[in-house]
Structures are given as C-alpha cells and as structure tokens.
mmCIF file of C-alpha atoms in Angstrom:
data_model
loop_
_atom_site.group_PDB
_atom_site.id
_atom_site.type_symbol
_atom_site.label_atom_id
_atom_site.label_comp_id
_atom_site.label_asym_id
_atom_site.label_seq_id
_atom_site.Cartn_x
_atom_site.Cartn_y
_atom_site.Cartn_z
ATOM 1 C CA UNK O 387 -36.761 57.097 -46.900
ATOM 2 C CA UNK O 388 -34.035 59.620 -46.121
ATOM 3 C CA UNK O 389 -30.898 59.777 -48.166
ATOM 4 C CA UNK O 390 -27.638 58.615 -46.611
ATOM 5 C CA UNK O 391 -25.937 61.871 -47.495
ATOM 6 C CA UNK O 392 -28.256 64.289 -45.694
ATOM 7 C CA UNK O 393 -26.772 63.645 -42.247
ATOM 8 C CA UNK O 394 -23.241 63.591 -43.615
ATOM 9 C CA UNK O 395 -23.331 67.215 -44.740
ATOM 10 C CA UNK O 396 -25.463 68.571 -41.915
ATOM 11 C CA UNK O 397 -23.160 70.232 -39.405
ATOM 12 C CA UNK O 398 -23.700 70.243 -35.647
ATOM 13 C CA UNK O 399 -21.936 73.239 -34.202
ATOM 14 C CA UNK O 400 -20.512 73.111 -30.690
ATOM 15 C CA UNK O 401 -21.342 76.382 -28.939
ATOM 16 C CA UNK O 402 -21.147 75.096 -25.368
ATOM 17 C CA UNK O 403 -18.354 73.629 -23.307
ATOM 18 C CA UNK O 404 -18.152 71.485 -20.177
ATOM 19 C CA UNK O 405 -21.129 71.259 -17.857
ATOM 20 C CA UNK O 406 -22.457 74.675 -18.967
ATOM 21 C CA UNK O 407 -24.834 73.479 -21.667
ATOM 22 C CA UNK O 408 -27.262 76.364 -21.040
ATOM 23 C CA UNK O 409 -24.608 78.990 -21.807
ATOM 24 C CA UNK O 410 -23.890 78.991 -25.541
ATOM 25 C CA UNK O 411 -20.781 80.901 -26.599
ATOM 26 C CA UNK O 412 -19.699 81.810 -30.135
ATOM 27 C CA UNK O 413 -16.492 83.372 -31.437
ATOM 28 C CA UNK O 414 -16.714 86.607 -33.416
ATOM 29 C CA UNK O 415 -13.722 87.504 -35.622
ATOM 30 C CA UNK O 416 -13.290 91.049 -36.906
ATOM 31 C CA UNK O 417 -10.524 91.825 -39.414
ATOM 32 C CA UNK O 418 -9.703 94.309 -42.149
ATOM 33 C CA UNK O 419 -7.977 93.713 -45.475
ATOM 34 C CA UNK O 420 -7.366 96.804 -47.569
ATOM 35 C CA UNK O 421 -10.661 98.677 -47.775
ATOM 36 C CA UNK O 422 -12.767 95.679 -46.760
ATOM 37 C CA UNK O 423 -14.014 94.570 -43.321
ATOM 38 C CA UNK O 424 -14.584 90.849 -42.699
ATOM 39 C CA UNK O 425 -16.819 89.530 -39.909
ATOM 40 C CA UNK O 426 -16.836 85.798 -39.151
ATOM 41 C CA UNK O 427 -18.770 83.774 -36.582
ATOM 42 C CA UNK O 428 -17.418 80.379 -35.531
ATOM 43 C CA UNK O 429 -18.249 77.856 -32.854
ATOM 44 C CA UNK O 430 -15.777 76.927 -30.115
ATOM 45 C CA UNK O 431 -14.060 74.285 -32.233
ATOM 46 C CA UNK O 432 -13.341 76.796 -35.000
ATOM 47 C CA UNK O 433 -15.935 75.659 -37.537
ATOM 48 C CA UNK O 434 -17.174 78.678 -39.492
ATOM 49 C CA UNK O 435 -20.899 79.275 -39.084
ATOM 50 C CA UNK O 436 -21.165 82.384 -41.260
ATOM 51 C CA UNK O 437 -18.798 84.925 -42.763
ATOM 52 C CA UNK O 438 -19.623 88.301 -44.300
ATOM 53 C CA UNK O 439 -17.663 91.179 -45.788
ATOM 54 C CA UNK O 440 -18.520 94.824 -46.244
ATOM 55 C CA UNK O 441 -18.442 94.287 -50.006
ATOM 56 C CA UNK O 442 -21.643 92.291 -49.475
ATOM 57 C CA UNK O 443 -23.515 95.505 -48.604
ATOM 58 C CA UNK O 444 -21.702 98.341 -50.383
ATOM 59 C CA UNK O 445 -20.084 98.325 -53.811
ATOM 60 C CA UNK O 446 -18.385 101.710 -53.341
ATOM 61 C CA UNK O 447 -14.907 101.151 -51.904
ATOM 62 C CA UNK O 448 -14.848 104.458 -50.026
ATOM 63 C CA UNK O 449 -17.980 103.644 -48.011
ATOM 64 C CA UNK O 450 -17.046 100.101 -46.959
ATOM 65 C CA UNK O 451 -15.350 101.249 -43.749
ATOM 66 C CA UNK O 452 -18.336 103.319 -42.633
ATOM 67 C CA UNK O 453 -19.720 102.383 -39.192
ATOM 68 C CA UNK O 454 -23.305 101.979 -40.439
ATOM 69 C CA UNK O 455 -22.139 99.258 -42.867
ATOM 70 C CA UNK O 456 -20.386 97.402 -40.045
ATOM 71 C CA UNK O 457 -23.497 97.672 -37.862
ATOM 72 C CA UNK O 458 -25.635 96.190 -40.644
ATOM 73 C CA UNK O 459 -23.167 93.310 -41.078
ATOM 74 C CA UNK O 460 -23.162 92.644 -37.344
ATOM 75 C CA UNK O 461 -26.962 92.702 -37.223
ATOM 76 C CA UNK O 462 -27.056 90.101 -39.992
ATOM 77 C CA UNK O 463 -24.609 87.877 -38.090
ATOM 78 C CA UNK O 464 -26.607 88.348 -34.885
ATOM 79 C CA UNK O 465 -29.631 86.837 -36.614
ATOM 80 C CA UNK O 466 -27.527 83.739 -37.302
ATOM 81 C CA UNK O 467 -26.372 83.637 -33.681
ATOM 82 C CA UNK O 468 -29.956 83.896 -32.427
ATOM 83 C CA UNK O 469 -30.988 81.066 -34.755
ATOM 84 C CA UNK O 470 -28.386 78.913 -32.989
ATOM 85 C CA UNK O 471 -29.534 80.304 -29.589
ATOM 86 C CA UNK O 472 -26.152 81.891 -28.824
ATOM 87 C CA UNK O 473 -26.246 84.735 -26.283
ATOM 88 C CA UNK O 474 -22.552 85.182 -25.495
ATOM 89 C CA UNK O 475 -19.712 86.002 -27.855
ATOM 90 C CA UNK O 476 -15.929 86.127 -27.638
ATOM 91 C CA UNK O 477 -14.644 88.928 -29.866
ATOM 92 C CA UNK O 478 -11.253 88.570 -31.539
ATOM 93 C CA UNK O 479 -9.997 91.782 -33.143
ATOM 94 C CA UNK O 480 -7.439 91.814 -35.905
ATOM 95 C CA UNK O 481 -7.645 95.504 -36.667
ATOM 96 C CA UNK O 482 -6.969 98.794 -34.942
ATOM 97 C CA UNK O 483 -9.875 100.950 -36.154
ATOM 98 C CA UNK O 484 -11.704 101.962 -32.978
ATOM 99 C CA UNK O 485 -14.782 103.388 -34.696
ATOM 100 C CA UNK O 486 -15.486 100.024 -36.358
ATOM 101 C CA UNK O 487 -15.012 98.153 -33.087
ATOM 102 C CA UNK O 488 -17.411 100.507 -31.308
ATOM 103 C CA UNK O 489 -19.959 100.046 -34.116
ATOM 104 C CA UNK O 490 -19.778 96.257 -33.690
ATOM 105 C CA UNK O 491 -20.168 96.575 -29.911
ATOM 106 C CA UNK O 492 -23.192 98.852 -30.394
ATOM 107 C CA UNK O 493 -24.836 96.395 -32.788
ATOM 108 C CA UNK O 494 -24.195 93.436 -30.459
ATOM 109 C CA UNK O 495 -25.728 95.329 -27.545
ATOM 110 C CA UNK O 496 -28.760 96.257 -29.654
ATOM 111 C CA UNK O 497 -29.343 92.568 -30.448
ATOM 112 C CA UNK O 498 -29.016 91.408 -26.791
ATOM 113 C CA UNK O 499 -25.754 89.515 -27.305
ATOM 114 C CA UNK O 500 -23.119 90.149 -24.674
ATOM 115 C CA UNK O 501 -19.376 89.967 -25.238
ATOM 116 C CA UNK O 502 -17.588 87.874 -22.628
ATOM 117 C CA UNK O 503 -13.965 88.247 -23.754
ATOM 118 C CA UNK O 504 -12.240 90.708 -26.064
ATOM 119 C CA UNK O 505 -8.928 89.573 -27.573
ATOM 120 C CA UNK O 506 -6.877 92.108 -29.471
ATOM 121 C CA UNK O 507 -4.630 90.364 -31.973
ATOM 122 C CA UNK O 508 -3.661 93.285 -34.182
ATOM 123 C CA UNK O 509 -0.547 92.525 -36.199
ATOM 124 C CA UNK O 510 2.543 94.373 -34.963
ATOM 125 C CA UNK O 511 5.445 95.133 -37.267
ATOM 126 C CA UNK O 512 8.661 93.387 -36.245
ATOM 127 C CA UNK O 513 10.970 94.971 -38.866
ATOM 128 C CA UNK O 514 11.337 91.626 -40.589
ATOM 129 C CA UNK O 515 10.659 93.018 -44.056
ATOM 130 C CA UNK O 516 13.200 95.003 -45.952
ATOM 131 C CA UNK O 517 12.290 98.654 -46.394
ATOM 132 C CA UNK O 518 12.050 100.532 -49.665
ATOM 133 C CA UNK O 519 15.323 101.835 -50.986
ATOM 134 C CA UNK O 520 15.881 105.571 -50.641
ATOM 135 C CA UNK O 521 15.385 107.848 -53.592
ATOM 136 C CA UNK O 522 18.450 109.253 -55.305
ATOM 137 C CA UNK O 523 18.596 112.928 -56.058
#
C-alpha cells in the first residue's frame, strides 16, 4: 500500500499552456550576484525545477565567471529540461555580461533546446541611493 504522503510532495510541473500540449516551454533565469552566476529553471507557473550556481562547479572565486563554467552549468540544467521533455525555453536575463549570455546560448544550442523569447531585465540605477560623501583634503 502506498503512503498518503508520497503524492502530496510529488510536484507536477506545468510546462505547457493552452491547447499547445505538445510544445513544452520552460523559463530560464540567469543572474549574477557578486562573483557568482545563478541559473534557475522554472515552469510557467514559477515553480522552481532546478537551480544551480557557479560555486557548485568551481571553488576559486576568480574562475566562477568563466564561460566554460557557465556552459557546464547550462548543460547540467539542459539534462533536467530533457528529463521533463522541454524543448523550448524563455530566457530572462538579470545581468549585463555578454560573454556569459553567449556561453549560455551556445550550450542551449548544443543540447537542442531553442530559446523562444529573450527578456532583458538588468537592473538600472535610478539615483535613489545616496552617494558616498566626498573626501576632504
């Protein structure tokens, strides 16, 4: 007999919308905090499927922003997407490093996952924070 709690914690992700049940779409978030790059895959409702950071692969802080590390992270997330039979991805960028974005695009193309939409949501300064006071001489 199965336990009551097994179905409670098993998550069904929603990767399709409307009548297009053959076209499964995931959302791919790419953001940077300090010297660390975070990659997150969610379904269309926003439930996180998997999240990885560059600290997962490299302990050295100087090498975490290297493109080969980002490609390895993306390849690992692509295996998760293929397990859920997702072939299309919406990419949401929250960083302005072009070499990392191109590395992610290269890794997605190598794993036969096509990007449908690319949102750029890089934070823009609005001069809302007070600046540092000037140095006295």
